[in-house]
PDB file of C-alpha atoms in Angstrom:
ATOM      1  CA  UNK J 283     -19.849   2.689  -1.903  1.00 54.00           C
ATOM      2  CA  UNK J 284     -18.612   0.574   0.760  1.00 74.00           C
ATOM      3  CA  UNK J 285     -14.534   1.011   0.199  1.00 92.00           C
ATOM      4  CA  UNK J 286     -12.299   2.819   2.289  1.00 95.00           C
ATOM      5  CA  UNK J 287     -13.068   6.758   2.079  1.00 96.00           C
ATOM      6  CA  UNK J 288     -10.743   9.540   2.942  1.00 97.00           C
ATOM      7  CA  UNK J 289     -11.515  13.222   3.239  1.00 97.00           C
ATOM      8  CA  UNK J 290     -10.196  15.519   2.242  1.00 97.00           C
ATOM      9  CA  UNK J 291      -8.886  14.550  -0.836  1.00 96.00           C
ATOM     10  CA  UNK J 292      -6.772  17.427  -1.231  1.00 97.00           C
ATOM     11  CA  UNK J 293      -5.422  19.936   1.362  1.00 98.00           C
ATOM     12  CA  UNK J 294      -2.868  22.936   1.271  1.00 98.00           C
ATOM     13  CA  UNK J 295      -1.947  24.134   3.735  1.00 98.00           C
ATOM     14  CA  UNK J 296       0.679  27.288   5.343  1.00 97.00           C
ATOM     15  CA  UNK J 297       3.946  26.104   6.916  1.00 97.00           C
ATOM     16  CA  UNK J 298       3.221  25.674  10.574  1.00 97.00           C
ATOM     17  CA  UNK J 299      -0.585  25.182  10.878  1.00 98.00           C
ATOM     18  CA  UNK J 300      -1.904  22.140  11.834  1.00 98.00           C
ATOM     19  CA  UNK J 301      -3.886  19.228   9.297  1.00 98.00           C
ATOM     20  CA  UNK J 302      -6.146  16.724   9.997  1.00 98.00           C
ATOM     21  CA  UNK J 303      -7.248  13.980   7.868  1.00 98.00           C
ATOM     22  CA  UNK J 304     -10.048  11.746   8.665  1.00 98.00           C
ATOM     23  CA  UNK J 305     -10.395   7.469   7.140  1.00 98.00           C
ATOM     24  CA  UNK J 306     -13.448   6.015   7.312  1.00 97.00           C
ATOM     25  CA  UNK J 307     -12.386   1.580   6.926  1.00 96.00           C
ATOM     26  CA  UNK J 308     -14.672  -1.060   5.521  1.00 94.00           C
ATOM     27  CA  UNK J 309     -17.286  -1.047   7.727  1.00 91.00           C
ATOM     28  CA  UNK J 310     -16.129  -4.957   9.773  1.00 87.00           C
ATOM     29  CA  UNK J 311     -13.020  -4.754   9.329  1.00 91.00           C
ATOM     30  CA  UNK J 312     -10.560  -4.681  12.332  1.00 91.00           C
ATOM     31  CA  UNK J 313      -7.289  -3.198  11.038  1.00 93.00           C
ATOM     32  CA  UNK J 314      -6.669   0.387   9.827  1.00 96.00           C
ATOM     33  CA  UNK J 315      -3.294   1.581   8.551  1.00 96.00           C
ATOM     34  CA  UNK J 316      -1.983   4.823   7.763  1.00 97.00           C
ATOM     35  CA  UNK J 317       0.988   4.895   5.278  1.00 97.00           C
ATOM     36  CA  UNK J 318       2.566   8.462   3.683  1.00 97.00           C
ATOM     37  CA  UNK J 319       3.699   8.102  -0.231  1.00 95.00           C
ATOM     38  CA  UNK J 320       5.450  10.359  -1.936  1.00 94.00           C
ATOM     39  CA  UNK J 321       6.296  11.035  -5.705  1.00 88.00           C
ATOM     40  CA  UNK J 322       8.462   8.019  -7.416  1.00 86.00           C
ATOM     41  CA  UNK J 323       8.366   5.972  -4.169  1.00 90.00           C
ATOM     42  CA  UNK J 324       6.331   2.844  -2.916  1.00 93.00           C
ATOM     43  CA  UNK J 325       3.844   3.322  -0.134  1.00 95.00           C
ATOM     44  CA  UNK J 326       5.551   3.795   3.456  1.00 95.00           C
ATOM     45  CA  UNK J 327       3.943   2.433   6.661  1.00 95.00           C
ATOM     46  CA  UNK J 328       3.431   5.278   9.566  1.00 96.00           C
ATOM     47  CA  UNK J 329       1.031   3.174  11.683  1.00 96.00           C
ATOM     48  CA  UNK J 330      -1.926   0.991  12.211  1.00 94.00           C
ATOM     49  CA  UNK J 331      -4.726   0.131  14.674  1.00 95.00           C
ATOM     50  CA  UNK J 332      -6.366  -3.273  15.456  1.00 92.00           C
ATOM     51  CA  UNK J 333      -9.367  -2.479  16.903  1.00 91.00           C
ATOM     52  CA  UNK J 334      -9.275   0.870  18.938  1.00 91.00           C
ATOM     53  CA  UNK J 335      -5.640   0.159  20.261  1.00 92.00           C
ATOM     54  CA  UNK J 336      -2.997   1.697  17.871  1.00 92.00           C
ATOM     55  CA  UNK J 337      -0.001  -1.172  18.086  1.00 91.00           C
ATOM     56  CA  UNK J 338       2.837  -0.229  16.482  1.00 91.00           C
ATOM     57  CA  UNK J 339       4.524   3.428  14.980  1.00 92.00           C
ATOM     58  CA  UNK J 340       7.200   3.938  12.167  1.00 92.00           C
ATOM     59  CA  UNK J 341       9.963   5.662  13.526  1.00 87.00           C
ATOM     60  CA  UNK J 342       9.035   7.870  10.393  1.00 80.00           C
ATOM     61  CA  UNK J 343       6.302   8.741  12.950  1.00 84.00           C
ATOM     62  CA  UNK J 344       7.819  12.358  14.365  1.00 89.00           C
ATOM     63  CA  UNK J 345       6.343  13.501  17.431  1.00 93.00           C
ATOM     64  CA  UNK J 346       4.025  16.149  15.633  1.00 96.00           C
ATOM     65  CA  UNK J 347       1.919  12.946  13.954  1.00 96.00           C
ATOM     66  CA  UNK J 348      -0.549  11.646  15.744  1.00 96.00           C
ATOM     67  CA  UNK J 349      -3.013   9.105  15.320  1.00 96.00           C
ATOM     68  CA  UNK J 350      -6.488   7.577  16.589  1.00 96.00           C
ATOM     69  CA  UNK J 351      -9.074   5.510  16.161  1.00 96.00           C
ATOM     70  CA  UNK J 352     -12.081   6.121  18.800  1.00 90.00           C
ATOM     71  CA  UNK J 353     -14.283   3.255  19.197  1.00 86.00           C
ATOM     72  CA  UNK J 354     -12.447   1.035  16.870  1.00 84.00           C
ATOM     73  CA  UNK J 355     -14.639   2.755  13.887  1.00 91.00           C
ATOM     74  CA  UNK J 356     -13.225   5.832  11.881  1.00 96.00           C
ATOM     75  CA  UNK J 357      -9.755   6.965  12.042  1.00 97.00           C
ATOM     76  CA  UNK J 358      -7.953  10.675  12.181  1.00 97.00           C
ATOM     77  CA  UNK J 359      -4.480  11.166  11.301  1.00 97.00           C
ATOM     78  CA  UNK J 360      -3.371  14.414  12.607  1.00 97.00           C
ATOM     79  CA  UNK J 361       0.200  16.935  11.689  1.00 97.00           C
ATOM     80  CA  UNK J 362       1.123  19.494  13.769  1.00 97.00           C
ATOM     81  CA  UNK J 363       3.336  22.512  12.667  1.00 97.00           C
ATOM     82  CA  UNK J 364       3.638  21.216   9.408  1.00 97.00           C
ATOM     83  CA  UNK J 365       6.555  21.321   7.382  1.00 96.00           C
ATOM     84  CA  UNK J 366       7.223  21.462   3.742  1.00 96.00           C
ATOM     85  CA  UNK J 367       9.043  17.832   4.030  1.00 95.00           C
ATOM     86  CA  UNK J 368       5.464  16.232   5.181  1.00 96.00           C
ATOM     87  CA  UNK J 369       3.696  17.410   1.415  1.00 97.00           C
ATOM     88  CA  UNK J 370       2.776  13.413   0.487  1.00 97.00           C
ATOM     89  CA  UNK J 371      -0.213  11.482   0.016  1.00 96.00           C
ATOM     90  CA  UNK J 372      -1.751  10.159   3.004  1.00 97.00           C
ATOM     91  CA  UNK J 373      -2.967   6.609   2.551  1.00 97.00           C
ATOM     92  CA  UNK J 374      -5.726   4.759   4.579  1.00 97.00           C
ATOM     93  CA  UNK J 375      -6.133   0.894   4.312  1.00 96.00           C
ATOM     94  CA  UNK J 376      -8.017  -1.479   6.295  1.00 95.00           C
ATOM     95  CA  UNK J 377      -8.390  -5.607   6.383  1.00 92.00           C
ATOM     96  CA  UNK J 378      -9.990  -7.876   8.404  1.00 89.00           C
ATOM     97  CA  UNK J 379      -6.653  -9.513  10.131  1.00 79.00           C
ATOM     98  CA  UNK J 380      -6.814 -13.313  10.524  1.00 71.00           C
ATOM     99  CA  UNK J 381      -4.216 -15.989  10.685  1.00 66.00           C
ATOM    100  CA  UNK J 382      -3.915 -19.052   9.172  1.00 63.00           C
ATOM    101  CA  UNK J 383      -1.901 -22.033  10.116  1.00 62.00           C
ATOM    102  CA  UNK J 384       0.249 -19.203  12.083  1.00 61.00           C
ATOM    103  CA  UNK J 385       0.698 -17.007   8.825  1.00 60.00           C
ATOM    104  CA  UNK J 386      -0.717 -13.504   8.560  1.00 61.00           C
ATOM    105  CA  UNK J 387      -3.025 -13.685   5.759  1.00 61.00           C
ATOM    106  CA  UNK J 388      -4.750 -10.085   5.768  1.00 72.00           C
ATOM    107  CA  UNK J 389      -5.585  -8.109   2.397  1.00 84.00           C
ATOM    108  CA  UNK J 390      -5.568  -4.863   2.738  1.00 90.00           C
ATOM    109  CA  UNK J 391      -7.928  -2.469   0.927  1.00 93.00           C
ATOM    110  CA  UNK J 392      -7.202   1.164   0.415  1.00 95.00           C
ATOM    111  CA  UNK J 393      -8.488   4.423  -0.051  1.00 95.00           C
ATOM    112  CA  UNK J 394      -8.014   7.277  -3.123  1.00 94.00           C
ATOM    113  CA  UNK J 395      -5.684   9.237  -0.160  1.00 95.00           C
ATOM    114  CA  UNK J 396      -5.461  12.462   0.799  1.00 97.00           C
ATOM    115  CA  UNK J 397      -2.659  15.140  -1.092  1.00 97.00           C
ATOM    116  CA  UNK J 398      -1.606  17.261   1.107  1.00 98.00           C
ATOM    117  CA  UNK J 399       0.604  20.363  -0.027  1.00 98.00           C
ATOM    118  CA  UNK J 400       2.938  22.481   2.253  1.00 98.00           C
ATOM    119  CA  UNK J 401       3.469  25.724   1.245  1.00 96.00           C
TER     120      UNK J 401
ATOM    121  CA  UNK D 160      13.285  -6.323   8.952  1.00 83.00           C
ATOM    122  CA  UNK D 161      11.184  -6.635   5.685  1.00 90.00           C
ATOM    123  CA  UNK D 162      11.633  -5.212   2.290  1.00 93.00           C
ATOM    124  CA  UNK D 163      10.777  -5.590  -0.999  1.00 96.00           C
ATOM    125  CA  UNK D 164      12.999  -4.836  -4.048  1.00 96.00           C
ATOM    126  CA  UNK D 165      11.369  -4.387  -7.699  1.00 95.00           C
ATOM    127  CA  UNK D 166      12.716  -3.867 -10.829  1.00 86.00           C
ATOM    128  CA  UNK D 167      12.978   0.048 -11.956  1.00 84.00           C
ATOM    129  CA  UNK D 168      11.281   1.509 -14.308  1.00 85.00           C
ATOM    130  CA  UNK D 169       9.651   3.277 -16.415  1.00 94.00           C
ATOM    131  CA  UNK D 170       8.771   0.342 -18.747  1.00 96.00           C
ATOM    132  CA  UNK D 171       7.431   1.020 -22.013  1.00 97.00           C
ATOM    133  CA  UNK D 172       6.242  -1.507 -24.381  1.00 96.00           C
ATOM    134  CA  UNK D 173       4.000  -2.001 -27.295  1.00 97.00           C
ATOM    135  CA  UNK D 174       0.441  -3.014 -27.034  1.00 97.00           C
ATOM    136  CA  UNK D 175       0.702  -6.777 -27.540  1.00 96.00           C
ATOM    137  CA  UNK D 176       4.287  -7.313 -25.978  1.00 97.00           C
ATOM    138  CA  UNK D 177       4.960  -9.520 -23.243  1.00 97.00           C
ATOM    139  CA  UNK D 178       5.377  -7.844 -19.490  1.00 97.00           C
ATOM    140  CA  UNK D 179       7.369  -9.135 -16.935  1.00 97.00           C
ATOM    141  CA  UNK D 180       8.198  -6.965 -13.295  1.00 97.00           C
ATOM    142  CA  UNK D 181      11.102  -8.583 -11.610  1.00 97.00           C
ATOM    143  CA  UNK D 182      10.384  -8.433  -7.498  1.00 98.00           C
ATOM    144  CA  UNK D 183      12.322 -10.100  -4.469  1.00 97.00           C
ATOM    145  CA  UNK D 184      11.697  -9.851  -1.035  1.00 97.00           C
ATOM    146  CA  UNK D 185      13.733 -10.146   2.113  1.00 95.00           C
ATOM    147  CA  UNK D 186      12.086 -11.279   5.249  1.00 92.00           C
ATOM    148  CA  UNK D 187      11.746 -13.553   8.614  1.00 84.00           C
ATOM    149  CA  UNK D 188       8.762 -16.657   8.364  1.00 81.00           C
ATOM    150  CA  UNK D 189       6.526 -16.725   6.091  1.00 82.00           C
ATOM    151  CA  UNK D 190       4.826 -13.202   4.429  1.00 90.00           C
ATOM    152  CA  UNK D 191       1.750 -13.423   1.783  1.00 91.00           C
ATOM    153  CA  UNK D 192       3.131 -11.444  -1.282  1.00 95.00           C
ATOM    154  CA  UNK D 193       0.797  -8.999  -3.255  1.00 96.00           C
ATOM    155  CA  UNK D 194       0.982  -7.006  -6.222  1.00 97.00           C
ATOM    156  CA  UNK D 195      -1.102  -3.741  -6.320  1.00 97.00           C
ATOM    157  CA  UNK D 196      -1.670  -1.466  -9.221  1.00 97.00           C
ATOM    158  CA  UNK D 197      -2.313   2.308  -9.003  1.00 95.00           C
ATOM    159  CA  UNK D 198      -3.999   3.462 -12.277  1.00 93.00           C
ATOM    160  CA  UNK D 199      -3.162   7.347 -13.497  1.00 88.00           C
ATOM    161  CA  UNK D 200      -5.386   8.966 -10.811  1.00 85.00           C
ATOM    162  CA  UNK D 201      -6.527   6.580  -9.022  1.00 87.00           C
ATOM    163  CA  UNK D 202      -5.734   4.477  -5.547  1.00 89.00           C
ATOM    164  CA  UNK D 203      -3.940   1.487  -4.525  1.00 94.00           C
ATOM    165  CA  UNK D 204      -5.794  -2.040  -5.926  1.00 94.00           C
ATOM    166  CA  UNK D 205      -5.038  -5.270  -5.192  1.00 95.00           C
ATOM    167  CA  UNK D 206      -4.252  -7.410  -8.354  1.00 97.00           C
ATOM    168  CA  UNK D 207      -3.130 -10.652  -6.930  1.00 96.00           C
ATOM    169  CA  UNK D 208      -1.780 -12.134  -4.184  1.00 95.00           C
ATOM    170  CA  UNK D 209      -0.119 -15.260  -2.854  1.00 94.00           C
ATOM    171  CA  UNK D 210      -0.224 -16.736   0.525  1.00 90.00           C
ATOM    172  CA  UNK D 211       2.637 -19.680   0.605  1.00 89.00           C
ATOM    173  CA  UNK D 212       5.558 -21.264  -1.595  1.00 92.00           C
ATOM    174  CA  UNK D 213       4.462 -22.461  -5.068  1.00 95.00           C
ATOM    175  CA  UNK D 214       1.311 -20.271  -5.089  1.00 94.00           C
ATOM    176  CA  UNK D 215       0.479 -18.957  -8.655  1.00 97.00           C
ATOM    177  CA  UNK D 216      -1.992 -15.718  -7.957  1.00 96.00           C
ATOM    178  CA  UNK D 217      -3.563 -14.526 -11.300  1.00 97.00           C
ATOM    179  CA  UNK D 218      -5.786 -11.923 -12.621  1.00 97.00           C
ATOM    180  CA  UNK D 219      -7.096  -9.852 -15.558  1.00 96.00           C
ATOM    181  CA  UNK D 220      -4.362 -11.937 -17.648  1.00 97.00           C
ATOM    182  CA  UNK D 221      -1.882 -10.826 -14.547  1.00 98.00           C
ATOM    183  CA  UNK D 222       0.307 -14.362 -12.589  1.00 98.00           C
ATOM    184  CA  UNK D 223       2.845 -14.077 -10.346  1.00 98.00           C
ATOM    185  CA  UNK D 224       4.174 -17.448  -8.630  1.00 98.00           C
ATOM    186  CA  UNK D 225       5.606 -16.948  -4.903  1.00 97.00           C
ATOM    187  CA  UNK D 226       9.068 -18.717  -5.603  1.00 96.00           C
ATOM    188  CA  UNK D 227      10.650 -19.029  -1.710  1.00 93.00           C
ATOM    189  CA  UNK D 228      13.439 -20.364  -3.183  1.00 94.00           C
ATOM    190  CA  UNK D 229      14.693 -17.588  -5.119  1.00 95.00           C
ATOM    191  CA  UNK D 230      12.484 -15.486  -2.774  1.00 96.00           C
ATOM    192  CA  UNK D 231      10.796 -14.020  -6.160  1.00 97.00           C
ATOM    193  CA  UNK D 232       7.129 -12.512  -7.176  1.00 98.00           C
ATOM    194  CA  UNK D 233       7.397 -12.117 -10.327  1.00 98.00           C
ATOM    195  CA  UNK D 234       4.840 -10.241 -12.262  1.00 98.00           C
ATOM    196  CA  UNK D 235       4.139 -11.657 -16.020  1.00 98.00           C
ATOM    197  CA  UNK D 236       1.502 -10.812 -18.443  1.00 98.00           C
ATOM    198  CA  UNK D 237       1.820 -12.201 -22.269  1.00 96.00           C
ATOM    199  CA  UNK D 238      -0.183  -9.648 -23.889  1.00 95.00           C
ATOM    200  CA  UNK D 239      -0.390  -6.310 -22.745  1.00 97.00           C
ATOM    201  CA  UNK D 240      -2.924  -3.160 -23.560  1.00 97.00           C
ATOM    202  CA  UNK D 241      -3.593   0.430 -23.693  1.00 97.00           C
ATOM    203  CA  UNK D 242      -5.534   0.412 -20.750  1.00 96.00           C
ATOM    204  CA  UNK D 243      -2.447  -1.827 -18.608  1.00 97.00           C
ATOM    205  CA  UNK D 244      -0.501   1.508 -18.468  1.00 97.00           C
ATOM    206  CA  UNK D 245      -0.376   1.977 -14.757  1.00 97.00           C
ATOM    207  CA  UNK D 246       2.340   2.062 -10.986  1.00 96.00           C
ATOM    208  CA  UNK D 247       2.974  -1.619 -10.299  1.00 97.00           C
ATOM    209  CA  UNK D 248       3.689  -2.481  -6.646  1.00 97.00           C
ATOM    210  CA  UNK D 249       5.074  -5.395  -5.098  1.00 97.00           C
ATOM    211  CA  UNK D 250       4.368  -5.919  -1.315  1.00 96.00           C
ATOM    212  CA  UNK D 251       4.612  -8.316   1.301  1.00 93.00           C
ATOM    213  CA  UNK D 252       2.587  -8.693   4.369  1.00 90.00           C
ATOM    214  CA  UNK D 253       4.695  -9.788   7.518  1.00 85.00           C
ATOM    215  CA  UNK D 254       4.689  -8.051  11.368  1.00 83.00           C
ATOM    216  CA  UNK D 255       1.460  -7.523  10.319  1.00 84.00           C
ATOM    217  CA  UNK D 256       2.041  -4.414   7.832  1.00 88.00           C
ATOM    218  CA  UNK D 257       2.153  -4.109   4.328  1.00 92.00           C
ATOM    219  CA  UNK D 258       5.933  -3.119   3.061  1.00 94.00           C
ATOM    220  CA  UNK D 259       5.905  -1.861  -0.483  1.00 96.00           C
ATOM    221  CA  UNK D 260       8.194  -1.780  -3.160  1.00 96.00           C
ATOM    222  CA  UNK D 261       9.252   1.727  -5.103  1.00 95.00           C
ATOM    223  CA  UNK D 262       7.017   0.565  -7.664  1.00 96.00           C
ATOM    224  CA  UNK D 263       7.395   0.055 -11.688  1.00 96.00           C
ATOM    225  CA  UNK D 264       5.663   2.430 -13.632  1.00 96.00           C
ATOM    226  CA  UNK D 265       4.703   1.001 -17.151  1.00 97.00           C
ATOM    227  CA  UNK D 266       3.606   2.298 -19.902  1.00 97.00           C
ATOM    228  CA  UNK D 267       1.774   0.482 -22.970  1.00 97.00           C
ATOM    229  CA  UNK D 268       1.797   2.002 -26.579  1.00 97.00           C
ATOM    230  CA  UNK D 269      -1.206   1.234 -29.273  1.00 95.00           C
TER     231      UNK D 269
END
């Protein structure tokens, strides 16, 4: 399977410990996002990476989320002291970014998420 | 900044009907719009996308036509089945993210 895998694919979790969820992209592509979806609502955008270099953060982003991607390769999304508020599914995507005639033309591919519960 | 706004659901029609999922979009230059489908247990898939004004995307009997008039994705399908039941998501890609929709969930009835 060459898609976008996540592990775990569940994870509960205590109030206050820490999680870490790892995305493995499409193996040449350049761009990895991270959004956080919860029940009834679209997909929301936390953060991405073009290459190793993370560019931009939602201000959703609280200071105990943190993100990297080492080498440009695999990606780890990490919560610490979680609270019941950050129970979601965790969503990976990557593309291969490339513009065209100036327009961003990228299609993004995603993975099955990780749950993570907050008890 | 972007955003995407799509019609509510839940939709529920009969196997056969016609579907159509009302979307607009708001945003600065010129985005590529998308519609993604997440069946019952499943992730995110792209179903079709668009990349400028007048575009039709299309797939698995699925069209939407990016209108930048109206600044419209419409998602149509004349015949819907069983196995259509799924989340619908519009999105756009501009400042090089995805920006999502709240998504229609449909149901299809045999």
């Amino acid at each position: 399977d060459t898609g976008v895998s996540q592990n775990p694919r569940h994870k509960i979790t205590k109030r206050g410990q820490n999680v870490t969820f790892r995305c493995d992209p499409i193996s040449e592509h350049n761009r990895l996002y991270w959004y956080r979806q919860t029940l009834g609502q679209g997909p929301e955008f936390l953060t991405y990476f073009q290459n190793e270099a993370q560019l931009e953060k939602s201000r959703l982003l609280s200071d105990r989320f943190s993100a990297e991607r080492p080498k440009g390769s695999f990606s780890t999304l990490e919560i610490q002291r979680t609270e019941q508020g950050d129970s979601a599914m965790y969503l990976c995507a990557s593309s291969l970014a490339m513009v065209v005639w100036g327009q961003e033309n990228t299609e993004a591919f995603f993975g099955q998420g990780t749950r993570l519960t907050v008890v | 900044g972007n955003s995407v706004t799509q019609m509510e659901g839940p939709v529920t029609l009969s196997e056969e009907a016609f579907l159509t999922i009302n979307c607009t979009y708001t945003a600065t230059g010129y985005p590529s719009l998308f519609w993604y489908v997440q069946y019952p247990g499943e992730g995110l898939q792209l179903l079709l996308k668009a990349t400028k004004a007048d575009d039709k995307g299309s797939n698995k009997g699925f069209e939407a036509t990016y209108r930048k008039e109206t600044t419209s994705f419409h998602l149509e399908k004349g015949s819907v089945q069983v196995s259509d039941s799924a989340v619908y998501f519009c999105a756009l890609m501009g400042d090089y993210k995805l920006s999502f929709g709240a998504g229609t969930t449909v149901t299809v009835r045999a």
